[in-house]
Amino acid sequence: QVQVVESGGGLVQAGGSLRLSCTASGSGFSIDTMGWYRQAPGKQREMVARLTGHSSTYYADAVKGRVTISRDNTKNTVYLQMNSLRPEDTAVYYCNIRARSGLVFTNYWGQGTQVTVSS
């Protein structure tokens, strides 16, 4: 019903910036919340940023002040602007969308995009 595709990952030097994009496509759904998660090798997946349908934002302590999440409702797209990147930000970043179809809420995940920050 819903397809989620991320883009924007890559290799950057410490202190650099990246902008990740995530677009949900399909039909018969509306978006409740959108968020970004990341997982580094040997570590559990963690929430990076989350944006609710009421425009409330949440950020992990590790990225506060360096990351901004935003969305374009007309395009069903969520963005993650990352600045002042650090090597510890290296991870696979996953987009998560909680979508509603009728009375049913379902979580959808993108395939992930690699972010590598070199020192």
One Martini backbone bead per residue (centre of mass of N, CA, C, O) as a GRO file, in nm:
protein
  119
    1GLN     BB    1   0.056   0.063  -0.020
    2VAL     BB    2   0.346   0.160   0.088
    3GLN     BB    3   0.623   0.357  -0.016
    4VAL     BB    4   0.974   0.386   0.087
    5VAL     BB    5   1.217   0.651   0.009
    6GLU     BB    6   1.557   0.711   0.025
    7SER     BB    7   1.791   0.996   0.035
    8GLY     BB    8   2.136   1.154   0.065
    9GLY     BB    9   2.356   0.988   0.112
   10GLY     BB   10   2.709   0.960   0.230
   11LEU     BB   11   3.029   1.116   0.202
   12VAL     BB   12   3.181   1.292   0.478
   13GLN     BB   13   3.318   1.530   0.656
   14ALA     BB   14   3.388   1.661   0.926
   15GLY     BB   15   3.141   1.926   0.947
   16GLY     BB   16   2.942   1.849   0.759
   17SER     BB   17   2.666   1.800   0.522
   18LEU     BB   18   2.323   1.668   0.514
   19ARG     BB   19   2.034   1.564   0.306
   20LEU     BB   20   1.753   1.393   0.379
   21SER     BB   21   1.514   1.185   0.203
   22CYS     BB   22   1.150   1.109   0.222
   23THR     BB   23   0.915   0.907   0.033
   24ALA     BB   24   0.569   0.860   0.005
   25SER     BB   25   0.382   0.605  -0.165
   26GLY     BB   26   0.049   0.587  -0.301
   27SER     BB   27  -0.273   0.480  -0.166
   28GLY     BB   28  -0.507   0.527   0.082
   29PHE     BB   29  -0.342   0.749   0.259
   30SER     BB   30  -0.215   0.882   0.571
   31ILE     BB   31  -0.009   1.081   0.765
   32ASP     BB   32   0.108   1.091   1.085
   33THR     BB   33   0.418   1.003   1.109
   34MET     BB   34   0.770   1.104   1.102
   35GLY     BB   35   1.102   0.944   1.075
   36TRP     BB   36   1.437   0.894   1.213
   37TYR     BB   37   1.677   0.633   1.188
   38ARG     BB   38   1.960   0.446   1.334
   39GLN     BB   39   2.241   0.213   1.242
   40ALA     BB   40   2.509   0.070   1.381
   41PRO     BB   41   2.750  -0.133   1.415
   42GLY     BB   42   2.656  -0.318   1.701
   43LYS     BB   43   2.385  -0.158   1.713
   44GLN     BB   44   2.103  -0.016   1.790
   45ARG     BB   45   1.828   0.121   1.704
   46GLU     BB   46   1.770   0.478   1.668
   47MET     BB   47   1.643   0.773   1.740
   48VAL     BB   48   1.667   1.095   1.588
   49ALA     BB   49   1.380   1.184   1.453
   50ARG     BB   50   1.053   1.351   1.504
   51LEU     BB   51   0.727   1.399   1.331
   52THR     BB   52   0.426   1.517   1.375
   53GLY     BB   53   0.106   1.614   1.279
   54HIS     BB   54   0.152   1.865   1.504
   55SER     BB   55   0.462   1.963   1.481
   56SER     BB   56   0.625   1.779   1.659
   57THR     BB   57   0.952   1.756   1.798
   58TYR     BB   58   1.223   1.505   1.805
   59TYR     BB   59   1.542   1.449   1.973
   60ALA     BB   60   1.833   1.334   2.005
   61ASP     BB   61   2.091   1.416   2.203
   62ALA     BB   62   2.323   1.363   1.984
   63VAL     BB   63   2.165   1.593   1.769
   64LYS     BB   64   2.121   1.838   1.910
   65GLY     BB   65   2.165   2.132   1.707
   66ARG     BB   66   2.227   1.959   1.412
   67VAL     BB   67   1.919   1.885   1.363
   68THR     BB   68   1.651   1.881   1.107
   69ILE     BB   69   1.306   1.838   1.088
   70SER     BB   70   1.091   1.794   0.797
   71ARG     BB   71   0.792   1.877   0.594
   72ASP     BB   72   0.593   1.782   0.295
   73ASN     BB   73   0.266   1.724   0.253
   74THR     BB   74   0.231   1.744  -0.065
   75LYS     BB   75   0.482   1.508  -0.092
   76ASN     BB   76   0.535   1.303   0.132
   77THR     BB   77   0.788   1.451   0.286
   78VAL     BB   78   1.098   1.397   0.456
   79TYR     BB   79   1.354   1.570   0.641
   80LEU     BB   80   1.724   1.568   0.704
   81GLN     BB   81   1.918   1.803   0.855
   82MET     BB   82   2.280   1.784   0.862
   83ASN     BB   83   2.516   1.913   1.088
   84SER     BB   84   2.811   1.881   1.215
   85LEU     BB   85   2.946   1.622   1.154
   86ARG     BB   86   3.025   1.300   1.287
   87PRO     BB   87   3.157   0.994   1.309
   88GLU     BB   88   2.917   0.893   1.506
   89ASP     BB   89   2.699   0.929   1.260
   90THR     BB   90   2.761   0.666   1.153
   91ALA     BB   91   2.509   0.516   0.940
   92VAL     BB   92   2.202   0.378   0.897
   93TYR     BB   93   1.927   0.539   0.751
   94TYR     BB   94   1.581   0.546   0.854
   95CYS     BB   95   1.260   0.556   0.743
   96ASN     BB   96   0.954   0.649   0.917
   97ILE     BB   97   0.603   0.553   0.874
   98ARG     BB   98   0.286   0.657   0.989
   99ALA     BB   99  -0.007   0.516   0.861
  100ARG     BB  100  -0.340   0.579   0.734
  101SER     BB  101  -0.617   0.338   0.684
  102GLY     BB  102  -0.865   0.447   0.801
  103LEU     BB  103  -0.829   0.266   1.115
  104VAL     BB  104  -0.537   0.196   1.018
  105PHE     BB  105  -0.214   0.146   1.151
  106THR     BB  106   0.114   0.177   0.985
  107ASN     BB  107   0.440   0.072   0.954
  108TYR     BB  108   0.711   0.217   0.762
  109TRP     BB  109   1.009   0.126   0.574
  110GLY     BB  110   1.297   0.185   0.457
  111GLN     BB  111   1.610   0.076   0.318
  112GLY     BB  112   1.822   0.281   0.346
  113THR     BB  113   2.100   0.513   0.423
  114GLN     BB  114   2.428   0.591   0.392
  115VAL     BB  115   2.636   0.732   0.655
  116THR     BB  116   2.962   0.890   0.621
  117VAL     BB  117   3.210   1.000   0.861
  118SER     BB  118   3.506   1.160   0.837
  119SER     BB  119   3.834   1.245   0.997
   0.00000   0.00000   0.00000
